[in-house]
mmCIF file of C-alpha atoms and ligand atoms in Angstrom:
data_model
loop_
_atom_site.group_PDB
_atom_site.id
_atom_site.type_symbol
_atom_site.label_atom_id
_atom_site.label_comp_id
_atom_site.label_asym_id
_atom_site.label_seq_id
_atom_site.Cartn_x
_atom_site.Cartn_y
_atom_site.Cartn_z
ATOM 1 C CA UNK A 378 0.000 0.000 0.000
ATOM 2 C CA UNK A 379 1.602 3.428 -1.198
ATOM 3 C CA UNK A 380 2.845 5.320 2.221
ATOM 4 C CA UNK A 381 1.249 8.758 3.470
ATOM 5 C CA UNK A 382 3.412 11.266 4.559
ATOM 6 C CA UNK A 383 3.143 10.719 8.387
ATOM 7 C CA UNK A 384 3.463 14.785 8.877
ATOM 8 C CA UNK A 385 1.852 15.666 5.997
ATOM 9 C CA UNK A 386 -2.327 15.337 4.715
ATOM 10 C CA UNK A 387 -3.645 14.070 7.142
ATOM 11 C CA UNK A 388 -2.390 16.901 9.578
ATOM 12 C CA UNK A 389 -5.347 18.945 9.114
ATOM 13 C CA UNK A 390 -8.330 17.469 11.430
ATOM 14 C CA UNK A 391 -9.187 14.398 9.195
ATOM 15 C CA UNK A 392 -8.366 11.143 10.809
ATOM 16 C CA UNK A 393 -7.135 9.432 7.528
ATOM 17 C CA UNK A 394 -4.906 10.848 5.003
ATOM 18 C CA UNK A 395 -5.461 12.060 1.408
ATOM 19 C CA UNK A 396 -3.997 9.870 -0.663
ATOM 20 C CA UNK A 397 -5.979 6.875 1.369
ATOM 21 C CA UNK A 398 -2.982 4.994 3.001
ATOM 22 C CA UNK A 399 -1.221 4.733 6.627
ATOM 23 C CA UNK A 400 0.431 2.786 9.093
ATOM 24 C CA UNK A 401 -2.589 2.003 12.236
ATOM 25 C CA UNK A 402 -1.260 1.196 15.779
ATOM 26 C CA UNK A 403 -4.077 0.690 18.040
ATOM 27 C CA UNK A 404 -3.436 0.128 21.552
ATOM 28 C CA UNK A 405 -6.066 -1.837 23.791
ATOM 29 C CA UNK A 406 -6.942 -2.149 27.158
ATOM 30 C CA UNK A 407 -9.170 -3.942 29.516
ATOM 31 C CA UNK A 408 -12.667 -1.734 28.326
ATOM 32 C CA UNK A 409 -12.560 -3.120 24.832
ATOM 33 C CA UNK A 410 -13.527 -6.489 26.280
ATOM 34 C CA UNK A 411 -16.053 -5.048 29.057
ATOM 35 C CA UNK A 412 -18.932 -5.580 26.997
ATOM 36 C CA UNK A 413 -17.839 -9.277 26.652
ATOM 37 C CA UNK A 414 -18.340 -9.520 30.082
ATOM 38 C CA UNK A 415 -14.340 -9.731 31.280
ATOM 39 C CA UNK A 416 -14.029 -7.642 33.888
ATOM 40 C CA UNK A 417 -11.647 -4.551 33.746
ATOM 41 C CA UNK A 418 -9.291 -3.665 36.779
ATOM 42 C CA UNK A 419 -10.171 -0.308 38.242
ATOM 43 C CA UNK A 420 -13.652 0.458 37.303
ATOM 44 C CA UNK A 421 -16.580 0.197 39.555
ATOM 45 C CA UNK A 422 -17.245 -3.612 39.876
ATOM 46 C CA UNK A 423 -13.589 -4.323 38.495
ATOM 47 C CA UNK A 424 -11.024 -7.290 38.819
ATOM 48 C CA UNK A 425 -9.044 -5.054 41.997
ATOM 49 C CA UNK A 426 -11.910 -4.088 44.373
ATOM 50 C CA UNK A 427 -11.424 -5.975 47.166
ATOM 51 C CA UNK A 428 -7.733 -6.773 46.043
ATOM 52 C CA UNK A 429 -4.715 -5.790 46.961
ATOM 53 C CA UNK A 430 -3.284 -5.332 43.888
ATOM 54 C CA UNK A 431 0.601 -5.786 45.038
ATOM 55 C CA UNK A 432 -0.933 -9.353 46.538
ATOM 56 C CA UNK A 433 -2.248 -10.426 43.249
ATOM 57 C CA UNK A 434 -0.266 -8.533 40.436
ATOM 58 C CA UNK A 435 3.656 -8.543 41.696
ATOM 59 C CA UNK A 436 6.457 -11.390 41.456
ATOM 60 C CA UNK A 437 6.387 -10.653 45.847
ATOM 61 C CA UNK A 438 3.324 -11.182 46.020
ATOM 62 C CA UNK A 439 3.047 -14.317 44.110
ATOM 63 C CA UNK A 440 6.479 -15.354 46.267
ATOM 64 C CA UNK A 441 4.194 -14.908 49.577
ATOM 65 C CA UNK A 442 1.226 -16.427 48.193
ATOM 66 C CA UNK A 443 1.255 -18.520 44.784
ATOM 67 C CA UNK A 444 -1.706 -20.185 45.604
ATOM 68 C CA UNK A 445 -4.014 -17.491 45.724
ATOM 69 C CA UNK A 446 -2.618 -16.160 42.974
ATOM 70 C CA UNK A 447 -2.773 -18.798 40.975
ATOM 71 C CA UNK A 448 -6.170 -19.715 42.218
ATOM 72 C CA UNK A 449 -7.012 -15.590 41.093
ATOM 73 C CA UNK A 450 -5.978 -16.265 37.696
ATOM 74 C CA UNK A 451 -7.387 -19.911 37.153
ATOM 75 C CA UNK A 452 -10.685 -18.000 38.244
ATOM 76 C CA UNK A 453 -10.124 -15.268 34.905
ATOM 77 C CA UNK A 454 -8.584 -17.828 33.022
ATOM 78 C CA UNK A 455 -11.834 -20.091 33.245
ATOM 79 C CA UNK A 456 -13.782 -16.885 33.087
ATOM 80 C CA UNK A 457 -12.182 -15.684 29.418
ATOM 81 C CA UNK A 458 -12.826 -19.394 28.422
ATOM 82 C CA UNK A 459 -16.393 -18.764 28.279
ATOM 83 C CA UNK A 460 -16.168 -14.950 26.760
ATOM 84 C CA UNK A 461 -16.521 -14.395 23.164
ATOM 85 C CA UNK A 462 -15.562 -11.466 21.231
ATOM 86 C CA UNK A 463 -17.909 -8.186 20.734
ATOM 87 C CA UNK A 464 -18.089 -5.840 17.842
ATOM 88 C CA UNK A 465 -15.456 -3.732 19.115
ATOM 89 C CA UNK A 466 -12.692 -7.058 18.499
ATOM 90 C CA UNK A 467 -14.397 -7.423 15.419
ATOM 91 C CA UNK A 468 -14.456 -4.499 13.854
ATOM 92 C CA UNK A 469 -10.479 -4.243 14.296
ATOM 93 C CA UNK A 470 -10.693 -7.913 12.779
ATOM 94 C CA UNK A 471 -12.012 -6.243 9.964
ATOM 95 C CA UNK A 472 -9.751 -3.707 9.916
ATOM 96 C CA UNK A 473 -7.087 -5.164 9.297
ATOM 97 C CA UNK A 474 -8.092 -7.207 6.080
ATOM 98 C CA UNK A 475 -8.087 -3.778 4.760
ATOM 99 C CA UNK A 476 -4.670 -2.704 6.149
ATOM 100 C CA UNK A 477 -2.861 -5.897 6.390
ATOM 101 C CA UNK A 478 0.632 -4.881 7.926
ATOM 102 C CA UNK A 479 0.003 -1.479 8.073
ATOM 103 C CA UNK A 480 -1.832 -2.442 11.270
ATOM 104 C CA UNK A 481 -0.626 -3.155 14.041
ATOM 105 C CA UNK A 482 -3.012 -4.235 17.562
ATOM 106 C CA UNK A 483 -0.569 -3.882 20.439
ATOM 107 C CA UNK A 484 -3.152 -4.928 23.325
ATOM 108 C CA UNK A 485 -2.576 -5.211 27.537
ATOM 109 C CA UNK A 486 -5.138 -7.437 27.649
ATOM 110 C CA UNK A 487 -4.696 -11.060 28.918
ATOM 111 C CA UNK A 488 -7.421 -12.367 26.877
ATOM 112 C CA UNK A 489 -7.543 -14.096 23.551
ATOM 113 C CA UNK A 490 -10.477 -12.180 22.139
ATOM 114 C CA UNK A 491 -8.527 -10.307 19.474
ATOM 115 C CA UNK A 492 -7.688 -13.296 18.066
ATOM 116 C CA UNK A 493 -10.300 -15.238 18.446
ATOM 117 C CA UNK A 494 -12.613 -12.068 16.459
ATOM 118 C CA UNK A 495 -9.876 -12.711 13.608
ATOM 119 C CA UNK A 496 -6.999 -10.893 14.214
ATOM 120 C CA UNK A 497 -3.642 -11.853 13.415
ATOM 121 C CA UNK A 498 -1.208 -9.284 14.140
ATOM 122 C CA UNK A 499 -1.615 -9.134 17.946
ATOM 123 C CA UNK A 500 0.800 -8.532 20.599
ATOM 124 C CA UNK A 501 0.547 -8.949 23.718
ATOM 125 C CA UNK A 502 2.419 -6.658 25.852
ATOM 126 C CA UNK A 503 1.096 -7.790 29.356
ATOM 127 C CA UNK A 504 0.919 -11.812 28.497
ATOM 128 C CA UNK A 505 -1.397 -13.892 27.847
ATOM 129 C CA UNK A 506 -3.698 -16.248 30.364
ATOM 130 C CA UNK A 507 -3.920 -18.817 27.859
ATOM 131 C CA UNK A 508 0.063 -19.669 28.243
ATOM 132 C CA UNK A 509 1.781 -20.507 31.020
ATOM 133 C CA UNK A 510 5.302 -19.786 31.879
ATOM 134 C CA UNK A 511 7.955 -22.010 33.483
ATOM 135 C CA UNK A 512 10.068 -20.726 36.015
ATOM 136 C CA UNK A 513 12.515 -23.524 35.836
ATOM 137 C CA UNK A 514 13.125 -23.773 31.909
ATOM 138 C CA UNK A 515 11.492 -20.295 30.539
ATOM 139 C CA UNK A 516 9.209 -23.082 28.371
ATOM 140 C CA UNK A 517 5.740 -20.954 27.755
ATOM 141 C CA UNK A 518 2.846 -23.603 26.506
ATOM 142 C CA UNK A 519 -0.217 -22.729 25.855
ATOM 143 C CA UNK A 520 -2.697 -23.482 29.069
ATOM 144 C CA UNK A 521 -6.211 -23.618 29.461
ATOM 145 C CA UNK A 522 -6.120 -25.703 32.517
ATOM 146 C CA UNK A 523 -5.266 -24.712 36.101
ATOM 147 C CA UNK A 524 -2.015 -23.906 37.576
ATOM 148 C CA UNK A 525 -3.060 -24.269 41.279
ATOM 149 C CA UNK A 526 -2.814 -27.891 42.001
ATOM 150 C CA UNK A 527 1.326 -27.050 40.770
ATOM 151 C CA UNK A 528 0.831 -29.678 37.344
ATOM 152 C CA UNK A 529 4.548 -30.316 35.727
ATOM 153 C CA UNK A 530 5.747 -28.363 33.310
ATOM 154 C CA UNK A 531 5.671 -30.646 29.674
ATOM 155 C CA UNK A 532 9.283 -29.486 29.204
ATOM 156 C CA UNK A 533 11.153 -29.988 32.066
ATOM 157 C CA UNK A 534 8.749 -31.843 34.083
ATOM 158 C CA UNK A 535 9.385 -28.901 36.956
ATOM 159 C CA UNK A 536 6.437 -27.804 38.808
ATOM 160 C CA UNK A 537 7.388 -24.463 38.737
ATOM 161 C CA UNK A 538 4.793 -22.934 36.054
ATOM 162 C CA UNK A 539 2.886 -19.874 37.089
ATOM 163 C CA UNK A 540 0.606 -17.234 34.669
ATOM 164 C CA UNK A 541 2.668 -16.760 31.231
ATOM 165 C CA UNK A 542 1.009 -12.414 32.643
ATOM 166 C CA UNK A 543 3.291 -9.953 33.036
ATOM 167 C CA UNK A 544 3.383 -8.261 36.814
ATOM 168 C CA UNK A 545 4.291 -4.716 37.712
ATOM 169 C CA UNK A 546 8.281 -4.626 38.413
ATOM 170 C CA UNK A 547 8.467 -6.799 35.431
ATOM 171 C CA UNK A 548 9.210 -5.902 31.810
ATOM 172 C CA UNK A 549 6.849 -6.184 29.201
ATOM 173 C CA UNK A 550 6.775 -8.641 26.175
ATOM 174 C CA UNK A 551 7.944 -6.998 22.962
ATOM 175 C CA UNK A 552 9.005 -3.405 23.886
ATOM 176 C CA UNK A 553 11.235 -3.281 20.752
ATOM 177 C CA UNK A 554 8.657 -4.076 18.155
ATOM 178 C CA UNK A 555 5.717 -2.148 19.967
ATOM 179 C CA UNK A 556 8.381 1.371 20.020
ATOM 180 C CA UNK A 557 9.013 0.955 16.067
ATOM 181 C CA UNK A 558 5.643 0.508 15.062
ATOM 182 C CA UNK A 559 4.386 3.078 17.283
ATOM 183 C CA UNK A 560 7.287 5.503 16.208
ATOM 184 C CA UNK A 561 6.373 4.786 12.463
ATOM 185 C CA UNK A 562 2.611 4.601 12.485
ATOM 186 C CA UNK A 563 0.649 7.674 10.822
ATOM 187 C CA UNK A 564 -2.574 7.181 13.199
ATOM 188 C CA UNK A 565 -2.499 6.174 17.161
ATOM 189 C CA UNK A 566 -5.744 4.973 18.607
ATOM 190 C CA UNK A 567 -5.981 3.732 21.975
ATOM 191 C CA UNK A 568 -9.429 1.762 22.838
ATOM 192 C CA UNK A 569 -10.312 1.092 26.423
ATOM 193 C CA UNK A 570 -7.171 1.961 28.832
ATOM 194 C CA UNK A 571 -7.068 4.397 31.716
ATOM 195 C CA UNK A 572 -3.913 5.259 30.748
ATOM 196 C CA UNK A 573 -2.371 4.721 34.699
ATOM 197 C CA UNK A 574 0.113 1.621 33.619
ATOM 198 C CA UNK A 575 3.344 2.168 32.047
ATOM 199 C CA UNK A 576 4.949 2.335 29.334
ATOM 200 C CA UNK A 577 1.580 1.898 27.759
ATOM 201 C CA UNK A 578 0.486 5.014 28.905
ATOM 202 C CA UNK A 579 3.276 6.316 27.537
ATOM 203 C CA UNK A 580 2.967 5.337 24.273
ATOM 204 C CA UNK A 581 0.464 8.559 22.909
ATOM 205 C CA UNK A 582 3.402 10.751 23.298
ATOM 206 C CA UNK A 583 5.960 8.375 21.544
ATOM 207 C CA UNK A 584 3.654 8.744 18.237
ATOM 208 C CA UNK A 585 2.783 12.344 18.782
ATOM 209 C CA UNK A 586 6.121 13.648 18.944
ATOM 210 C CA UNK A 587 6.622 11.069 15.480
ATOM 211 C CA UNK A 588 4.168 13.043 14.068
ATOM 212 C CA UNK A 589 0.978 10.812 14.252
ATOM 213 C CA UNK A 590 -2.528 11.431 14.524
ATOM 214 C CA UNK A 591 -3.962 10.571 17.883
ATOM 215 C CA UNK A 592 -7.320 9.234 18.831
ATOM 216 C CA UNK A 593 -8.547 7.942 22.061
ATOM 217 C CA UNK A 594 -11.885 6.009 22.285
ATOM 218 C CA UNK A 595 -12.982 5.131 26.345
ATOM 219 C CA UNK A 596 -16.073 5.318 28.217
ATOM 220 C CA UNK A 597 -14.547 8.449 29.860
ATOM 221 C CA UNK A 598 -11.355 10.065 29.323
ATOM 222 C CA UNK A 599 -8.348 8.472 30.515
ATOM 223 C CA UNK A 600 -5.431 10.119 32.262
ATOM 224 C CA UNK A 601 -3.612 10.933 29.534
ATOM 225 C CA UNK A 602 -6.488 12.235 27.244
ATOM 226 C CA UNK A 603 -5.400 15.607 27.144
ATOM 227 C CA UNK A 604 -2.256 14.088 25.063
ATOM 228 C CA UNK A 605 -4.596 13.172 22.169
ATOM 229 C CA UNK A 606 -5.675 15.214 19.189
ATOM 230 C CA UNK A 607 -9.184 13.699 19.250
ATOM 231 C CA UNK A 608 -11.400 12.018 22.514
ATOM 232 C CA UNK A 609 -14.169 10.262 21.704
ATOM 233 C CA UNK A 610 -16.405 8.725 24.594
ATOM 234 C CA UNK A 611 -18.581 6.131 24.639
ATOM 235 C CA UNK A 612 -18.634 2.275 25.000
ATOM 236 C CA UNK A 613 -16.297 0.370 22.697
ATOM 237 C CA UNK A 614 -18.458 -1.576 21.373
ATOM 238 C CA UNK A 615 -20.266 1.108 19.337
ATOM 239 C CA UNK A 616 -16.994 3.567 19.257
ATOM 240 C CA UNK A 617 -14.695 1.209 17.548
ATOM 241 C CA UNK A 618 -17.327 -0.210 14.975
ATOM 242 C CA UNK A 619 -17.872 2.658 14.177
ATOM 243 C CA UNK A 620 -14.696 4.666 13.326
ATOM 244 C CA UNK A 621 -13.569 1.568 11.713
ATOM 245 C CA UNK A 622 -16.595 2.201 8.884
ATOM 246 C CA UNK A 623 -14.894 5.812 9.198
ATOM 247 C CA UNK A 624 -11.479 5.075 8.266
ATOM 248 C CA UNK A 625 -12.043 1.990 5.552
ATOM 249 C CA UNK A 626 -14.262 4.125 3.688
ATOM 250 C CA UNK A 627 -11.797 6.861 3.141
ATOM 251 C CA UNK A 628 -9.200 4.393 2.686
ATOM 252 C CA UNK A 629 -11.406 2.976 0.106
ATOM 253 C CA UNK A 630 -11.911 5.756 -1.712
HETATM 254 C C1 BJW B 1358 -14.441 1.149 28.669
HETATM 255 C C2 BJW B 1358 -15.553 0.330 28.760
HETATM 256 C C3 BJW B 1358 -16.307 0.121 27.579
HETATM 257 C C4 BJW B 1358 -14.629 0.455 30.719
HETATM 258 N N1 BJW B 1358 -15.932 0.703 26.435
HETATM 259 N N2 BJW B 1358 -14.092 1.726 27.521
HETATM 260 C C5 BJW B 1358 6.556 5.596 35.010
HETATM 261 C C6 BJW B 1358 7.088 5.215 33.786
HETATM 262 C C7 BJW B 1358 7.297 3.870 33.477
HETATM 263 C C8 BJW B 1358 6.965 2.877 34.381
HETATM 264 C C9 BJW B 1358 6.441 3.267 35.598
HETATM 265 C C10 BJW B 1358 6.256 4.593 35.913
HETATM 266 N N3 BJW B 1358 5.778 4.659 37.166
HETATM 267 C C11 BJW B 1358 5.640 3.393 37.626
HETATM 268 C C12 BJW B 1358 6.037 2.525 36.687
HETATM 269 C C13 BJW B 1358 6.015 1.053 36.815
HETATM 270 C C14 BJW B 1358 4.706 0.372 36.565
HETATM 271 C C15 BJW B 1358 3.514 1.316 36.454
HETATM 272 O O1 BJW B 1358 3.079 1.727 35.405
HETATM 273 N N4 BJW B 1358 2.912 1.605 37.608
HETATM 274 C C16 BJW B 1358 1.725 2.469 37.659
HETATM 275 C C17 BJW B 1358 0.920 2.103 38.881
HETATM 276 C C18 BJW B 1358 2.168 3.932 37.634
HETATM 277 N N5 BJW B 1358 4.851 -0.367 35.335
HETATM 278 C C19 BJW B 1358 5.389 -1.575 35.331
HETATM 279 O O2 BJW B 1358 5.821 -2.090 36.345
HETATM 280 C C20 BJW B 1358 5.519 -2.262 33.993
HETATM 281 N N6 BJW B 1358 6.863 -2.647 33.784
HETATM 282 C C21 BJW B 1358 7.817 -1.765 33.664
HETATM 283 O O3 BJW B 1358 7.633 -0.554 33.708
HETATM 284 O O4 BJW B 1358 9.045 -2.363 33.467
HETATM 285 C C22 BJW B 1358 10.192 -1.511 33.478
HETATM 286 C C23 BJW B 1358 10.635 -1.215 32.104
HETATM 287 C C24 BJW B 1358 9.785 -0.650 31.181
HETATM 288 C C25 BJW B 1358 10.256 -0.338 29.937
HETATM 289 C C26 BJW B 1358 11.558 -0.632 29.615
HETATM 290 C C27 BJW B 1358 12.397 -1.232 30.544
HETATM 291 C C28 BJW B 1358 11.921 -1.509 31.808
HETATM 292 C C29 BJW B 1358 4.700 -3.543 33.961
HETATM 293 C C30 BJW B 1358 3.246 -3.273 34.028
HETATM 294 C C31 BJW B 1358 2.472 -4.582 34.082
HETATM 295 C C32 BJW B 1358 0.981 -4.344 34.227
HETATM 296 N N7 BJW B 1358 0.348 -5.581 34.500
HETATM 297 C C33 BJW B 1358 -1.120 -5.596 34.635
HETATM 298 C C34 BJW B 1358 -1.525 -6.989 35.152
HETATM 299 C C35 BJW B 1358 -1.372 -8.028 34.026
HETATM 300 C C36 BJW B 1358 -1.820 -9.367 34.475
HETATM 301 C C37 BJW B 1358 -3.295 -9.402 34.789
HETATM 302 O O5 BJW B 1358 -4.115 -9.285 33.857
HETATM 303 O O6 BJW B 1358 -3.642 -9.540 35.964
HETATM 304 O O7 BJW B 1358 -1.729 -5.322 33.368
HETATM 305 S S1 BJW B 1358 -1.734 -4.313 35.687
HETATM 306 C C38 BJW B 1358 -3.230 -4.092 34.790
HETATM 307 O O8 BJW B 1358 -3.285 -2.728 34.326
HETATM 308 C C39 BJW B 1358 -3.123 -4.998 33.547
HETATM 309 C C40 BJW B 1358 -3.613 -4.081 32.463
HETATM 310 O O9 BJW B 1358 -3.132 -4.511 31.218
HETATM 311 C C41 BJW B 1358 -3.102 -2.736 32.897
HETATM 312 C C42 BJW B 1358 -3.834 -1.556 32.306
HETATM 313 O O10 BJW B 1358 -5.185 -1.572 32.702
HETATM 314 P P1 BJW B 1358 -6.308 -1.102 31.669
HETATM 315 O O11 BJW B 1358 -6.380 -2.049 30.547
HETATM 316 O O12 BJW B 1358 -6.094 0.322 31.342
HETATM 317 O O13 BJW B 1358 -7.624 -1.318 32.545
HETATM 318 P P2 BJW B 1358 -8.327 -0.315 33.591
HETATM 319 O O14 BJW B 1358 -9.252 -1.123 34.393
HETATM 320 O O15 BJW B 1358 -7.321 0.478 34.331
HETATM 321 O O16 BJW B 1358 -9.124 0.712 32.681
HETATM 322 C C43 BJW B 1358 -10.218 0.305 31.897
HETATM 323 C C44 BJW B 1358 -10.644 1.484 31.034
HETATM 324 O O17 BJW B 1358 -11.674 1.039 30.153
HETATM 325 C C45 BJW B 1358 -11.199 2.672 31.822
HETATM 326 O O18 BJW B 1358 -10.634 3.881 31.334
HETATM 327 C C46 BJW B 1358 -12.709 2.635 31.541
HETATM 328 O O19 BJW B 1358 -13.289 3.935 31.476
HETATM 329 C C47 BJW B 1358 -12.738 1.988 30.176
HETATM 330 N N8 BJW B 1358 -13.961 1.232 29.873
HETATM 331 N N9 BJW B 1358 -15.745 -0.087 30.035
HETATM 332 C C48 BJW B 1358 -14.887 1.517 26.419
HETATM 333 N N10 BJW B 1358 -17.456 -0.656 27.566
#
């Protein structure tokens, strides 16, 4: 697909560029999968009321207590299991058999949902719940059972697997490839994330000062909101589907 100029037509208010081409990044968080029924983390209602979160969601914690935390992510892992995607993971699905590799979904969600809607070109910054990881050998199979009866790991036979989820204090998967595309893109979206965890939060500023377009779409504005050139609000489910019809019919055209 022939390249915009990242600083150049599409500078002026539109979200897509003239000459109908660009390089997408859209980063996700827990909202775009709220109206599956997954629960997001600091909402009303969400995963960490009523939990510590340095109990649940640090390598100490997990060190003082691995069997409630496993037990608290067999509980979301079975949970996901029965999810299935909404028009928000679809739309990007949908998306991207327009763009191809000009898009990129760089997601902290835990959940397969992305995929399962259709996309291929996922990463997942914060893990995933459907892989676990050994501590013993680094081997990271994909797991849909539970980790709290301490099952052997099918490499090394160690039972030393925990959540293949990345904890705060650790470093997220894929940091590299997730700066370059965001550094290169023409358009930044970010779908569902209070913007409170870095480096993801982070990331709006990386493409702005590279010249991208920015667009948040959230129930409410996030903490960084006032970084973007464009806020919409609203649930993701009718946000996404929408702007998606937005920006493949000017690509189309
Ligand atoms: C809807 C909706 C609907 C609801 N429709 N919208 C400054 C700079 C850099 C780092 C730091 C810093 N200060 C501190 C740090 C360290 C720390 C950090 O960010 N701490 C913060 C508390 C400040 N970061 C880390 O430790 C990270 N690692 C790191 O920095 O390594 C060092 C390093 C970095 C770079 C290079 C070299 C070294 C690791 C962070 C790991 C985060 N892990 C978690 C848990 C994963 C496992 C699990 O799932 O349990 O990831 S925390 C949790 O928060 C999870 C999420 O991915 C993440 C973000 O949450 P998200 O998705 O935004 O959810 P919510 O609930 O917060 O928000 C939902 C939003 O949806 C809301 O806005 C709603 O309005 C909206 N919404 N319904 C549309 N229907």
């Amino acid at each position: 697909m022939p390249r915009a100029d990242p600083r150049g037509g599409d500078r002026d208010g539109s979200l897509v560029s003239h000459n109908g081409a660009m390089r997408v990044v859209v980063l996700t968080g827990a909202g775009i999968s709220a109206e599956s029924g997954v629960r997001t983390f600091r909402d009303s209602g969400g995963l960490w009321e009523g939990h510590d979160v340095g109990a649940v969601a640090t390598p100490e914690g997990f060190a003082r207590d691995p069997d409630l935390v496993q037990r608290f992510y067999d509980a979301r892992r079975r949970a996901v299991l029965e999810a299935t995607p909404n028009p928000a993971h679809r739309a990007l699905a949908r998306l991207e058999e327009t763009l191809e590799d000009d898009l990129l979904v760089v997601t902290q969600n835990v959940d397969d949902l992305h995929e399962r809607a259709g996309s291929q070109r996922v990463v997942h910054m914060h893990g995933e719940l459907r892989r676990a990881r050994c501590q013993a050998c680094g081997h990271r199979p994909a797991w849909d059972d539970d980790l709290a009866d301490s099952p052997p790991c099918p490499e090394c036979g160690e039972r030393t697997l925990r959540p293949d989820v990345v904890w705060f204090g650790e470093v997220p998967y894929e940091l590299d490839r997730i700066a370059d595309a965001v550094s290169r893109c023409d358009l930044f979206v970010s779908v569902g994330t209070s913007g409170s965890v870095y480096p993801a939060a982070g990331y709006v500023a990386l493409a702005a000062t590279s010249g991208a377009r920015t667009l948040e779409l959230n129930l409410e504005p996030s903490e960084v909101a006032h970084l973007f050139d464009e806020v919409r609000t609203g649930p993701a489910a009718e946000l996404v589907p929408a702007w998606v019809v937005e920006l493949r019919g000017a690509l189309t055209r």
